[in-house]
Amino acid sequence: MHRSRVRRVIAAGAAAGAMLLASLGAAPAPAPTPAPTGGDDPLARFHAQHVRWGGCPEKPVPAEMRCAVVEVPLDYAAPGKGTVKVALGRIPATDPDRRIGSLLINFGGPGASGMAGLAADPKLFADLGERYDLIGFDPRGVGHSEPVSCGGAQQAEAEPNADMAAALATLRDEVKRCEVNSGPVLAHMGTVDVARDMDVMRRVLGDEKLNFLGFSYGSRLGAVYAALFPRTTGRMVLDGVDTLTESLTEQALVSARGQQQALDNFLTWCAHQTDCVYGTNTRTAKEKVAALVERLDAEPLVGHDGIPVSGLVATLAIGQALYSQSTWPALAKALAQAERKHDPAGLLALIGLTESPEPTDPSDPPEPSDPPDPAQGDGSDPVPADNLAAALAAVTCADDPDRSIDKATPAALEKEINELAEEFLQVSKVFGVAQLLSVLTCYGRPPGTDFIRKIDHPGAPPMLLVGTRGDPATPYEWTEETAERLGSAVIVDHKGDGHTGYGSSRCVAQYVDDFLLYGRLPSGTRSCTAGE
């Protein structure tokens, strides 16, 4: 039974394309080259460029936010080969007389827009924004920084009982679509490249050292920067800490375990609410959620808009809702709707597949905006809908040295998946099979850089790491592992739920702000209780 279920999910995943799996990558970036130690600086022209702040490519943004474009080398091993235009946004310090410098913020992903993240909730960083210019940027290949695309969601459907060769052929076709629909940046999108871009940004922003706040994947980006440029690493905070050492398969297994723990915490909460669809017995509730996912694998529900909701889509929706306790009531309602009314609308809403843009009243006057700036573009070229998924895959594959085309035969992969299936299902009947698809993430691609795996006590100054015990995406154990690798880190142990701690815990925010604003770093691990 497990084998047939795994085969169904793999076939569905191959047909789903980038929208669901974000599993189709680009050619990996080359291994990092050492920075010059003397003589002519091959990056001098990039370091000397002037930043011209003007209008932003999308609206709305805060009134005080301005945007710019910084040019960086396409390939740091050959800086004359070409350039990439990286878009960034800035909200100036509100207390300029006490300004410290710039604070670069990465909101995660990989593939998330930093400009959109900064524009969405600048009040979250109001205290930091008194003394820092807040900088959000779209990493290369993301958002308005020459975005990559695989041409949209895959339209072809794979047969439910397709063999592995057919499923992998579908994946290979999708990889070709990524190459056709993306520019040269596709082959140079690893975290090492982006970390080097951040050092160019540091230079052109006029900062002696890089001050950085990285969430989720942003923690990996910060760690890589510290390993490449320990002498110019300033105050650095990593919240929701990613792994530096584990293979994609190991990451998937740990992630399935973390997601299951987060689901267990949700079901415990649900059991204490009125009218929880799974009742008050949390043990049987776990079994009922797993049964729902398995049923949907075999017979997907179809919403009013015609979108089929398989077990894979349901798993994605449940996982998304576990990122924050604020979405737990919506998850409880969506599960009740699916179980009692066989209606998947709530699950689809959790992943944004039923939302439509608000109609515009033609009588409404247009919003005021800055005049067009040639450096920013006029916003007429929208970011491809699949950019997040395409970029996520490209960076993931560039950062992983394990997946090789020589090992990626259909027979070898089918054997590997069948051997791993039982272990993944033991960890989580809900998330195990979907996480197992990570084995296919970089199918057909040569291995990426091993630089990240080798990070070990790089000699950077002490930094602050935040780990949340109930985090469904970056399990707490990764915080401890990364702290050991960095060798100069203090941990804040957030004993709460949800992904990252800064936005949900005042206690965590106080530790982070004290360090970034005043350099106050406690000694040893500190704890923040849930709700504190």
Short mmCIF file of C-alpha atoms in Angstrom, two decimals:
data_model
loop_
_atom_site.label_atom_id
_atom_site.label_comp_id
_atom_site.label_asym_id
_atom_site.label_seq_id
_atom_site.Cartn_x
_atom_site.Cartn_y
_atom_site.Cartn_z
CA MET A 1 0.00 0.00 0.00
CA HIS A 2 2.80 2.40 0.87
CA ARG A 3 4.55 1.76 -2.43
CA SER A 4 1.44 2.50 -4.50
CA ARG A 5 0.79 5.66 -2.50
CA VAL A 6 4.38 6.84 -3.00
CA ARG A 7 4.12 6.15 -6.74
CA ARG A 8 0.88 8.15 -6.99
CA VAL A 9 2.43 11.12 -5.20
CA ILE A 10 5.56 11.02 -7.37
CA ALA A 11 3.45 10.95 -10.53
CA ALA A 12 1.32 13.83 -9.25
CA GLY A 13 4.43 15.75 -8.26
CA ALA A 14 5.96 15.34 -11.70
CA ALA A 15 2.80 16.70 -13.28
CA ALA A 16 2.34 19.54 -10.80
CA GLY A 17 5.43 21.42 -11.88
CA ALA A 18 6.89 24.35 -10.00
CA MET A 19 3.65 25.48 -8.36
CA LEU A 20 3.56 22.64 -5.85
CA LEU A 21 7.02 21.18 -5.57
CA ALA A 22 9.46 23.94 -6.42
CA SER A 23 11.57 20.96 -7.31
CA LEU A 24 13.13 21.72 -10.66
CA GLY A 25 16.50 23.37 -10.49
CA ALA A 26 19.07 25.22 -12.48
CA ALA A 27 22.71 24.48 -13.09
CA PRO A 28 24.64 25.06 -9.87
CA ALA A 29 26.95 27.96 -9.21
CA PRO A 30 30.68 27.32 -9.33
CA ALA A 31 32.65 26.96 -6.13
CA PRO A 32 33.55 30.34 -4.61
CA THR A 33 36.76 32.00 -5.64
CA PRO A 34 38.93 33.69 -3.00
CA ALA A 35 38.74 37.43 -2.66
CA PRO A 36 41.74 39.30 -4.02
CA THR A 37 44.48 39.94 -1.47
CA GLY A 38 46.47 42.50 -3.40
CA GLY A 39 47.00 44.17 -6.74
CA ASP A 40 44.13 45.33 -8.91
CA ASP A 41 40.66 44.64 -7.57
CA PRO A 42 38.63 42.97 -10.36
CA LEU A 43 35.47 44.20 -8.61
CA ALA A 44 36.60 47.84 -8.38
CA ARG A 45 34.06 49.12 -10.90
CA PHE A 46 31.23 47.44 -9.02
CA HIS A 47 32.38 48.85 -5.68
CA ALA A 48 32.67 52.35 -7.13
CA GLN A 49 29.14 52.58 -8.56
CA HIS A 50 26.77 55.24 -7.28
CA VAL A 51 23.37 54.21 -5.95
CA ARG A 52 20.53 56.29 -7.36
CA TRP A 53 17.41 56.06 -5.19
CA GLY A 54 14.07 56.65 -6.84
CA GLY A 55 10.61 55.17 -7.33
CA CYS A 56 9.91 51.51 -6.65
CA PRO A 57 8.83 49.06 -9.38
CA GLU A 58 5.66 48.03 -7.55
CA LYS A 59 3.06 49.74 -5.43
CA PRO A 60 2.04 50.16 -2.72
CA VAL A 61 5.16 50.83 -0.67
CA PRO A 62 5.60 53.03 2.40
CA ALA A 63 5.83 56.71 1.51
CA GLU A 64 9.41 56.95 2.72
CA MET A 65 10.65 53.88 0.84
CA ARG A 66 12.86 54.35 -2.20
CA CYS A 67 14.35 51.78 -4.53
CA ALA A 68 17.49 51.38 -6.60
CA VAL A 69 19.43 48.95 -8.74
CA VAL A 70 22.96 47.75 -8.03
CA GLU A 71 25.01 45.94 -10.66
CA VAL A 72 26.94 42.83 -9.60
CA PRO A 73 29.02 40.35 -11.61
CA LEU A 74 27.12 37.49 -13.20
CA ASP A 75 30.04 35.19 -12.41
CA TYR A 76 32.50 36.18 -9.68
CA ALA A 77 35.09 33.83 -11.17
CA ALA A 78 34.96 35.94 -14.33
CA PRO A 79 33.70 39.45 -13.44
CA GLY A 80 33.93 40.63 -17.02
CA LYS A 81 31.56 37.94 -18.27
CA GLY A 82 28.39 39.91 -17.66
CA THR A 83 26.34 41.60 -14.97
CA VAL A 84 23.14 41.14 -12.98
CA LYS A 85 20.95 44.02 -11.86
CA VAL A 86 19.93 43.52 -8.24
CA ALA A 87 16.96 45.56 -7.00
CA LEU A 88 16.86 46.87 -3.46
CA GLY A 89 14.64 49.10 -1.37
CA ARG A 90 15.53 51.42 1.50
CA ILE A 91 13.61 52.98 4.35
CA PRO A 92 15.92 55.64 5.84
CA ALA A 93 16.63 55.77 9.57
CA THR A 94 14.00 57.84 11.34
CA ASP A 95 16.56 59.24 13.79
CA PRO A 96 19.38 60.20 11.40
CA ASP A 97 21.44 61.90 14.12
CA ARG A 98 21.88 58.50 15.82
CA ARG A 99 22.16 56.47 12.60
CA ILE A 100 24.40 53.38 12.81
CA GLY A 101 24.39 52.42 9.14
CA SER A 102 22.47 49.98 6.97
CA LEU A 103 20.71 46.80 8.09
CA LEU A 104 20.23 44.26 5.31
CA ILE A 105 17.21 42.02 5.86
CA ASN A 106 16.50 38.73 4.12
CA PHE A 107 13.00 37.34 4.67
CA GLY A 108 13.69 33.74 3.64
CA GLY A 109 12.89 31.49 0.73
CA PRO A 110 15.11 31.07 -1.12
CA GLY A 111 13.07 32.96 -3.67
CA ALA A 112 11.24 35.50 -1.51
CA SER A 113 11.28 39.18 -2.48
CA GLY A 114 13.07 41.30 0.10
CA MET A 115 11.62 44.54 -1.28
CA ALA A 116 8.09 43.16 -0.92
CA GLY A 117 8.90 41.87 2.56
CA LEU A 118 10.16 45.26 3.69
CA ALA A 119 7.20 47.10 2.16
CA ALA A 120 4.66 44.71 3.70
CA ASP A 121 5.35 45.35 7.40
CA PRO A 122 7.94 48.03 8.14
CA LYS A 123 6.33 48.69 11.54
CA LEU A 124 7.68 45.34 12.72
CA PHE A 125 11.16 46.84 12.47
CA ALA A 126 10.28 50.32 13.77
CA ASP A 127 12.71 50.20 16.68
CA LEU A 128 15.55 49.04 14.45
CA GLY A 129 14.51 51.59 11.85
CA GLU A 130 15.21 54.49 14.19
CA ARG A 131 18.97 54.02 13.86
CA TYR A 132 19.34 51.85 10.76
CA ASP A 133 18.51 52.37 7.13
CA LEU A 134 16.40 49.26 6.54
CA ILE A 135 17.41 47.52 3.31
CA GLY A 136 15.32 44.82 1.63
CA PHE A 137 16.63 43.33 -1.60
CA ASP A 138 15.51 40.87 -4.22
CA PRO A 139 18.36 38.34 -4.58
CA ARG A 140 19.57 37.62 -8.10
CA GLY A 141 16.97 35.72 -10.11
CA VAL A 142 14.20 36.78 -7.72
CA GLY A 143 11.44 39.39 -7.98
CA HIS A 144 12.79 42.44 -9.81
CA SER A 145 16.38 41.16 -9.97
CA GLU A 146 16.22 39.51 -13.40
CA PRO A 147 13.66 36.88 -12.29
CA VAL A 148 13.92 33.29 -13.46
CA SER A 149 10.90 31.32 -14.63
CA CYS A 150 9.98 27.87 -15.83
CA GLY A 151 7.19 29.22 -18.02
CA GLY A 152 4.39 28.80 -15.52
CA ALA A 153 2.75 25.72 -14.02
CA GLN A 154 3.19 22.46 -15.87
CA GLN A 155 0.11 21.72 -17.95
CA ALA A 156 0.79 18.11 -18.85
CA GLU A 157 -0.60 15.44 -16.58
CA ALA A 158 1.17 12.26 -15.60
CA GLU A 159 -0.74 8.99 -15.37
CA PRO A 160 -1.42 7.99 -11.75
CA ASN A 161 0.36 4.67 -12.29
CA ALA A 162 3.15 6.03 -14.49
CA ASP A 163 6.48 4.33 -14.03
CA MET A 164 9.47 6.19 -12.66
CA ALA A 165 11.02 6.71 -16.09
CA ALA A 166 7.91 8.54 -17.31
CA ALA A 167 7.71 10.66 -14.17
CA LEU A 168 11.37 11.63 -14.48
CA ALA A 169 10.95 12.42 -18.16
CA THR A 170 8.29 14.93 -17.14
CA LEU A 171 10.74 16.48 -14.70
CA ARG A 172 13.44 16.68 -17.37
CA ASP A 173 11.01 18.48 -19.67
CA GLU A 174 10.29 20.98 -16.93
CA VAL A 175 14.01 21.62 -16.43
CA LYS A 176 14.29 22.46 -20.12
CA ARG A 177 11.39 24.89 -19.75
CA CYS A 178 13.31 26.62 -16.94
CA GLU A 179 16.35 27.00 -19.17
CA VAL A 180 14.30 28.36 -22.07
CA ASN A 181 12.37 30.87 -19.96
CA SER A 182 15.25 32.19 -17.86
CA GLY A 183 18.32 34.23 -18.69
CA PRO A 184 21.98 33.52 -17.92
CA VAL A 185 21.46 34.27 -14.22
CA LEU A 186 19.83 30.82 -13.86
CA ALA A 187 23.26 29.16 -13.75
CA HIS A 188 24.60 31.56 -11.09
CA MET A 189 21.99 31.63 -8.32
CA GLY A 190 23.61 29.85 -5.39
CA THR A 191 23.80 31.27 -1.88
CA VAL A 192 27.53 31.86 -2.35
CA ASP A 193 26.76 34.20 -5.27
CA VAL A 194 24.13 36.09 -3.27
CA ALA A 195 26.47 36.45 -0.27
CA ARG A 196 29.06 38.02 -2.58
CA ASP A 197 26.34 40.32 -3.92
CA MET A 198 25.67 41.44 -0.35
CA ASP A 199 29.29 42.48 0.03
CA VAL A 200 29.01 44.61 -3.10
CA MET A 201 25.88 46.16 -1.58
CA ARG A 202 27.76 46.81 1.66
CA ARG A 203 30.47 48.64 -0.26
CA VAL A 204 28.16 50.83 -2.35
CA LEU A 205 25.98 51.63 0.69
CA GLY A 206 29.08 52.92 2.44
CA ASP A 207 29.15 50.48 5.37
CA GLU A 208 32.44 49.33 6.87
CA LYS A 209 30.80 46.13 8.06
CA LEU A 210 27.65 44.24 7.12
CA ASN A 211 24.85 44.31 9.69
CA PHE A 212 22.30 41.65 8.84
CA LEU A 213 18.99 40.14 9.98
CA GLY A 214 18.16 36.87 8.25
CA PHE A 215 15.00 34.82 8.64
CA SER A 216 14.78 31.11 7.72
CA TYR A 217 16.83 30.64 4.52
CA GLY A 218 18.27 34.08 5.29
CA SER A 219 20.13 32.41 8.15
CA ARG A 220 22.04 30.26 5.66
CA LEU A 221 22.80 33.36 3.63
CA GLY A 222 24.14 35.12 6.73
CA ALA A 223 26.28 32.15 7.72
CA VAL A 224 27.77 31.95 4.23
CA TYR A 225 28.56 35.66 4.26
CA ALA A 226 30.30 35.28 7.64
CA ALA A 227 32.35 32.40 6.25
CA LEU A 228 33.36 34.33 3.13
CA PHE A 229 33.90 37.72 4.77
CA PRO A 230 34.54 37.25 8.50
CA ARG A 231 36.44 40.55 8.79
CA THR A 232 33.56 42.62 7.44
CA THR A 233 30.82 40.78 9.33
CA GLY A 234 29.13 43.17 11.73
CA ARG A 235 26.14 42.53 13.99
CA MET A 236 24.34 39.51 12.61
CA VAL A 237 21.10 37.82 13.75
CA LEU A 238 19.82 34.54 12.28
CA ASP A 239 16.21 33.65 13.18
CA GLY A 240 14.69 30.28 12.19
CA VAL A 241 18.07 28.74 11.57
CA ASP A 242 18.65 26.62 8.48
CA THR A 243 21.01 23.65 8.29
CA LEU A 244 24.46 23.99 6.79
CA THR A 245 25.44 20.34 6.83
CA GLU A 246 22.60 18.00 5.92
CA SER A 247 21.84 16.52 2.51
CA LEU A 248 18.48 17.21 0.88
CA THR A 249 17.22 13.80 1.98
CA GLU A 250 18.36 14.35 5.57
CA GLN A 251 16.82 17.81 5.56
CA ALA A 252 13.54 16.35 4.33
CA LEU A 253 13.45 13.73 7.08
CA VAL A 254 14.12 16.30 9.81
CA SER A 255 11.58 18.66 8.22
CA ALA A 256 8.90 15.96 8.18
CA ARG A 257 9.56 15.35 11.86
CA GLY A 258 9.37 19.07 12.63
CA GLN A 259 6.16 19.50 10.66
CA GLN A 260 4.59 16.55 12.43
CA GLN A 261 5.49 18.04 15.82
CA ALA A 262 3.93 21.34 14.76
CA LEU A 263 0.80 19.47 13.60
CA ASP A 264 0.64 17.65 16.94
CA ASN A 265 0.80 21.01 18.73
CA PHE A 266 -2.00 22.33 16.52
CA LEU A 267 -4.18 19.28 17.22
CA THR A 268 -3.64 19.71 20.95
CA TRP A 269 -4.81 23.30 20.58
CA CYS A 270 -7.74 22.23 18.41
CA ALA A 271 -8.85 19.65 20.98
CA HIS A 272 -9.44 22.48 23.44
CA GLN A 273 -11.58 24.52 21.02
CA THR A 274 -15.31 24.15 20.57
CA ASP A 275 -16.36 21.99 17.62
CA CYS A 276 -12.92 20.73 16.59
CA VAL A 277 -13.65 18.33 13.73
CA TYR A 278 -11.31 15.72 15.22
CA GLY A 279 -12.71 15.87 18.74
CA THR A 280 -10.71 15.89 21.94
CA ASN A 281 -8.57 12.77 21.47
CA THR A 282 -5.27 13.98 20.02
CA ARG A 283 -4.01 10.45 19.28
CA THR A 284 -6.95 9.59 17.06
CA ALA A 285 -6.86 13.10 15.61
CA LYS A 286 -3.39 12.39 14.20
CA GLU A 287 -4.70 9.23 12.57
CA LYS A 288 -7.70 11.05 11.08
CA VAL A 289 -5.56 13.77 9.46
CA ALA A 290 -3.31 11.08 7.99
CA ALA A 291 -6.38 9.23 6.71
CA LEU A 292 -7.67 12.41 5.03
CA VAL A 293 -4.38 12.92 3.20
CA GLU A 294 -4.29 9.30 2.05
CA ARG A 295 -7.90 9.46 0.81
CA LEU A 296 -7.13 12.59 -1.16
CA ASP A 297 -4.09 10.90 -2.72
CA ALA A 298 -6.46 8.26 -4.11
CA GLU A 299 -9.50 10.48 -4.81
CA PRO A 300 -8.84 14.22 -4.87
CA LEU A 301 -11.58 16.67 -3.98
CA VAL A 302 -12.53 19.24 -6.61
CA GLY A 303 -13.46 22.75 -5.60
CA HIS A 304 -16.03 25.03 -7.21
CA ASP A 305 -13.28 26.56 -9.35
CA GLY A 306 -12.27 23.16 -10.71
CA ILE A 307 -8.93 22.93 -8.90
CA PRO A 308 -8.30 19.33 -7.75
CA VAL A 309 -7.02 18.97 -4.20
CA SER A 310 -4.91 15.85 -3.81
CA GLY A 311 -3.19 14.68 -0.67
CA LEU A 312 -0.09 16.54 -1.86
CA VAL A 313 -2.00 19.84 -2.11
CA ALA A 314 -3.64 19.25 1.28
CA THR A 315 -0.25 18.55 2.84
CA LEU A 316 1.08 21.80 1.37
CA ALA A 317 -1.90 23.73 2.77
CA ILE A 318 -1.62 22.19 6.23
CA GLY A 319 2.11 22.85 6.32
CA GLN A 320 1.62 26.46 5.26
CA ALA A 321 -0.94 27.06 8.02
CA LEU A 322 1.44 25.72 10.67
CA TYR A 323 3.90 28.56 10.06
CA SER A 324 2.01 30.83 12.45
CA GLN A 325 -0.42 30.29 15.31
CA SER A 326 -2.49 33.10 13.86
CA THR A 327 -3.57 30.79 11.00
CA TRP A 328 -4.51 27.84 13.23
CA PRO A 329 -8.23 28.85 13.37
CA ALA A 330 -8.33 28.99 9.55
CA LEU A 331 -6.71 25.54 9.39
CA ALA A 332 -9.25 24.12 11.83
CA LYS A 333 -12.07 25.53 9.71
CA ALA A 334 -10.54 24.26 6.46
CA LEU A 335 -10.13 20.72 7.80
CA ALA A 336 -13.71 20.70 9.10
CA GLN A 337 -14.91 21.89 5.69
CA ALA A 338 -13.00 19.12 3.91
CA GLU A 339 -14.09 16.37 6.32
CA ARG A 340 -17.75 17.30 6.80
CA LYS A 341 -18.69 18.90 3.49
CA HIS A 342 -16.05 17.38 1.17
CA ASP A 343 -15.27 20.96 0.18
CA PRO A 344 -11.57 21.86 -0.35
CA ALA A 345 -12.12 25.62 -0.57
CA GLY A 346 -10.58 26.27 2.84
CA LEU A 347 -7.47 24.25 2.04
CA LEU A 348 -7.06 26.06 -1.26
CA ALA A 349 -7.43 29.41 0.47
CA LEU A 350 -4.55 28.55 2.80
CA ILE A 351 -2.20 28.44 -0.18
CA GLY A 352 -3.79 31.38 -1.96
CA LEU A 353 -5.35 29.47 -4.85
CA THR A 354 -8.88 30.85 -4.43
CA GLU A 355 -8.06 34.50 -3.91
CA SER A 356 -8.72 36.91 -6.75
CA PRO A 357 -7.68 40.55 -7.02
CA GLU A 358 -10.13 43.14 -5.80
CA PRO A 359 -12.01 44.77 -8.71
CA THR A 360 -10.95 48.29 -9.46
CA ASP A 361 -13.58 51.00 -9.62
CA PRO A 362 -12.82 52.97 -12.77
CA SER A 363 -14.10 56.11 -11.07
CA ASP A 364 -11.42 55.86 -8.36
CA PRO A 365 -8.55 58.31 -8.90
CA PRO A 366 -5.15 56.72 -9.43
CA GLU A 367 -2.81 56.54 -6.45
CA PRO A 368 -0.05 59.17 -6.52
CA SER A 369 3.33 57.77 -7.41
CA ASP A 370 6.84 58.85 -8.18
CA PRO A 371 7.65 59.61 -11.81
CA PRO A 372 9.09 56.67 -13.73
CA ASP A 373 12.77 56.05 -13.13
CA PRO A 374 14.68 54.32 -15.91
CA ALA A 375 16.88 52.62 -13.34
CA GLN A 376 13.90 50.95 -11.71
CA GLY A 377 11.79 50.10 -14.74
CA ASP A 378 8.17 51.17 -15.06
CA GLY A 379 6.63 48.09 -13.49
CA SER A 380 5.10 47.02 -16.81
CA ASP A 381 6.93 43.67 -16.75
CA PRO A 382 5.37 41.68 -13.90
CA VAL A 383 7.32 39.13 -11.95
CA PRO A 384 6.56 35.64 -13.35
CA ALA A 385 3.97 33.80 -11.28
CA ASP A 386 6.29 30.83 -10.82
CA ASN A 387 9.36 32.88 -9.92
CA LEU A 388 9.36 31.89 -6.24
CA ALA A 389 9.25 28.19 -7.08
CA ALA A 390 11.79 28.43 -9.89
CA ALA A 391 14.22 30.42 -7.75
CA LEU A 392 13.77 28.10 -4.77
CA ALA A 393 14.74 25.14 -6.89
CA ALA A 394 17.67 26.91 -8.54
CA VAL A 395 19.25 27.94 -5.24
CA THR A 396 18.54 24.61 -3.56
CA CYS A 397 20.35 22.70 -6.30
CA ALA A 398 23.24 25.15 -6.45
CA ASP A 399 23.80 24.66 -2.71
CA ASP A 400 23.64 20.85 -2.69
CA PRO A 401 26.69 18.77 -3.74
CA ASP A 402 25.09 15.34 -3.53
CA ARG A 403 22.74 14.99 -6.46
CA SER A 404 24.63 13.88 -9.57
CA ILE A 405 23.40 13.08 -13.05
CA ASP A 406 25.48 9.89 -12.94
CA LYS A 407 23.39 8.53 -10.07
CA ALA A 408 20.04 9.77 -11.33
CA THR A 409 18.85 6.80 -13.41
CA PRO A 410 15.16 5.92 -13.03
CA ALA A 411 15.96 2.50 -11.60
CA ALA A 412 18.38 3.90 -9.02
CA LEU A 413 15.96 6.62 -7.92
CA GLU A 414 13.01 4.25 -7.67
CA LYS A 415 15.09 1.90 -5.51
CA GLU A 416 16.22 4.80 -3.31
CA ILE A 417 12.67 6.13 -2.87
CA ASN A 418 11.22 2.73 -2.04
CA GLU A 419 13.94 2.14 0.54
CA LEU A 420 13.34 5.53 2.16
CA ALA A 421 9.53 5.45 2.08
CA GLU A 422 9.02 3.41 5.24
CA GLU A 423 11.40 5.59 7.25
CA PHE A 424 9.66 8.78 6.12
CA LEU A 425 6.20 7.38 6.84
CA GLN A 426 7.26 6.36 10.31
CA VAL A 427 8.30 9.93 11.00
CA SER A 428 5.05 11.37 9.61
CA LYS A 429 2.16 9.75 7.76
CA VAL A 430 0.98 13.23 6.80
CA PHE A 431 4.19 14.90 5.64
CA GLY A 432 6.51 11.95 5.02
CA VAL A 433 5.64 11.14 1.41
CA ALA A 434 5.56 14.77 0.28
CA GLN A 435 8.92 15.43 1.92
CA LEU A 436 10.29 12.32 0.26
CA LEU A 437 9.88 14.09 -3.09
CA SER A 438 12.98 16.12 -2.19
CA VAL A 439 14.95 13.15 -3.50
CA LEU A 440 13.88 14.37 -6.95
CA THR A 441 14.57 18.06 -6.34
CA CYS A 442 17.76 18.26 -8.39
CA TYR A 443 17.15 15.31 -10.66
CA GLY A 444 19.39 15.39 -13.70
CA ARG A 445 21.60 18.19 -12.44
CA PRO A 446 25.31 18.02 -11.63
CA PRO A 447 26.25 18.49 -7.97
CA GLY A 448 26.40 22.01 -6.52
CA THR A 449 29.05 23.63 -4.36
CA ASP A 450 30.30 21.91 -1.21
CA PHE A 451 31.44 25.23 0.31
CA ILE A 452 28.45 25.47 2.68
CA ARG A 453 28.97 21.95 4.02
CA LYS A 454 32.55 22.85 4.93
CA ILE A 455 31.80 25.95 7.00
CA ASP A 456 33.52 25.39 10.34
CA HIS A 457 34.47 28.12 12.83
CA PRO A 458 35.09 30.80 10.18
CA GLY A 459 36.41 33.36 12.67
CA ALA A 460 33.54 35.82 12.37
CA PRO A 461 32.53 37.88 15.43
CA PRO A 462 29.85 36.51 17.78
CA MET A 463 26.32 36.52 16.42
CA LEU A 464 22.82 35.81 17.75
CA LEU A 465 20.80 32.75 16.67
CA VAL A 466 17.08 32.30 17.40
CA GLY A 467 15.50 28.84 17.38
CA THR A 468 11.81 28.09 17.99
CA ARG A 469 10.91 24.73 19.53
CA GLY A 470 7.65 24.31 17.57
CA ASP A 471 9.01 25.57 14.24
CA PRO A 472 7.59 23.47 11.36
CA ALA A 473 10.20 24.61 8.81
CA THR A 474 13.53 24.97 10.62
CA PRO A 475 13.65 22.56 13.58
CA TYR A 476 15.41 23.72 16.74
CA GLU A 477 18.16 21.14 16.36
CA TRP A 478 19.42 23.04 13.32
CA THR A 479 19.96 26.10 15.52
CA GLU A 480 22.25 24.11 17.78
CA GLU A 481 24.08 22.49 14.85
CA THR A 482 24.68 25.81 13.09
CA ALA A 483 25.83 27.48 16.31
CA GLU A 484 28.42 24.74 16.69
CA ARG A 485 29.56 25.24 13.08
CA LEU A 486 29.88 28.99 13.44
CA GLY A 487 31.72 28.63 16.74
CA SER A 488 30.89 32.13 17.99
CA ALA A 489 27.13 32.24 18.47
CA VAL A 490 24.68 32.81 21.29
CA ILE A 491 21.29 31.04 21.11
CA VAL A 492 17.89 32.37 22.10
CA ASP A 493 15.71 29.33 22.78
CA HIS A 494 12.14 30.34 21.93
CA LYS A 495 9.80 27.79 23.51
CA GLY A 496 6.87 28.66 21.27
CA ASP A 497 5.23 27.67 18.00
CA GLY A 498 5.41 28.95 14.45
CA HIS A 499 8.21 29.75 12.03
CA THR A 500 10.81 32.20 13.43
CA GLY A 501 10.45 34.15 16.67
CA TYR A 502 11.09 37.86 16.11
CA GLY A 503 7.58 38.74 14.96
CA SER A 504 5.73 36.60 17.50
CA SER A 505 7.72 36.98 20.74
CA ARG A 506 8.45 40.28 22.44
CA CYS A 507 11.12 38.49 24.45
CA VAL A 508 12.92 37.37 21.29
CA ALA A 509 12.55 40.82 19.72
CA GLN A 510 14.13 42.41 22.79
CA TYR A 511 17.23 40.21 22.57
CA VAL A 512 17.50 40.88 18.83
CA ASP A 513 17.02 44.64 19.10
CA ASP A 514 19.44 44.96 22.03
CA PHE A 515 22.14 43.24 20.02
CA LEU A 516 21.58 44.98 16.69
CA LEU A 517 21.14 48.43 18.22
CA TYR A 518 23.56 48.37 21.13
CA GLY A 519 25.79 45.35 20.62
CA ARG A 520 24.52 43.70 23.80
CA LEU A 521 25.00 39.96 23.47
CA PRO A 522 24.21 37.70 26.42
CA SER A 523 26.56 34.91 27.42
CA GLY A 524 25.27 31.38 26.95
CA THR A 525 21.81 30.26 25.83
CA ARG A 526 18.85 32.39 26.83
CA SER A 527 15.19 31.26 26.89
CA CYS A 528 11.92 32.91 25.92
CA THR A 529 8.78 31.12 27.05
CA ALA A 530 5.75 30.77 24.77
CA GLY A 531 3.70 33.95 24.72
CA GLU A 532 6.38 35.99 26.46
#
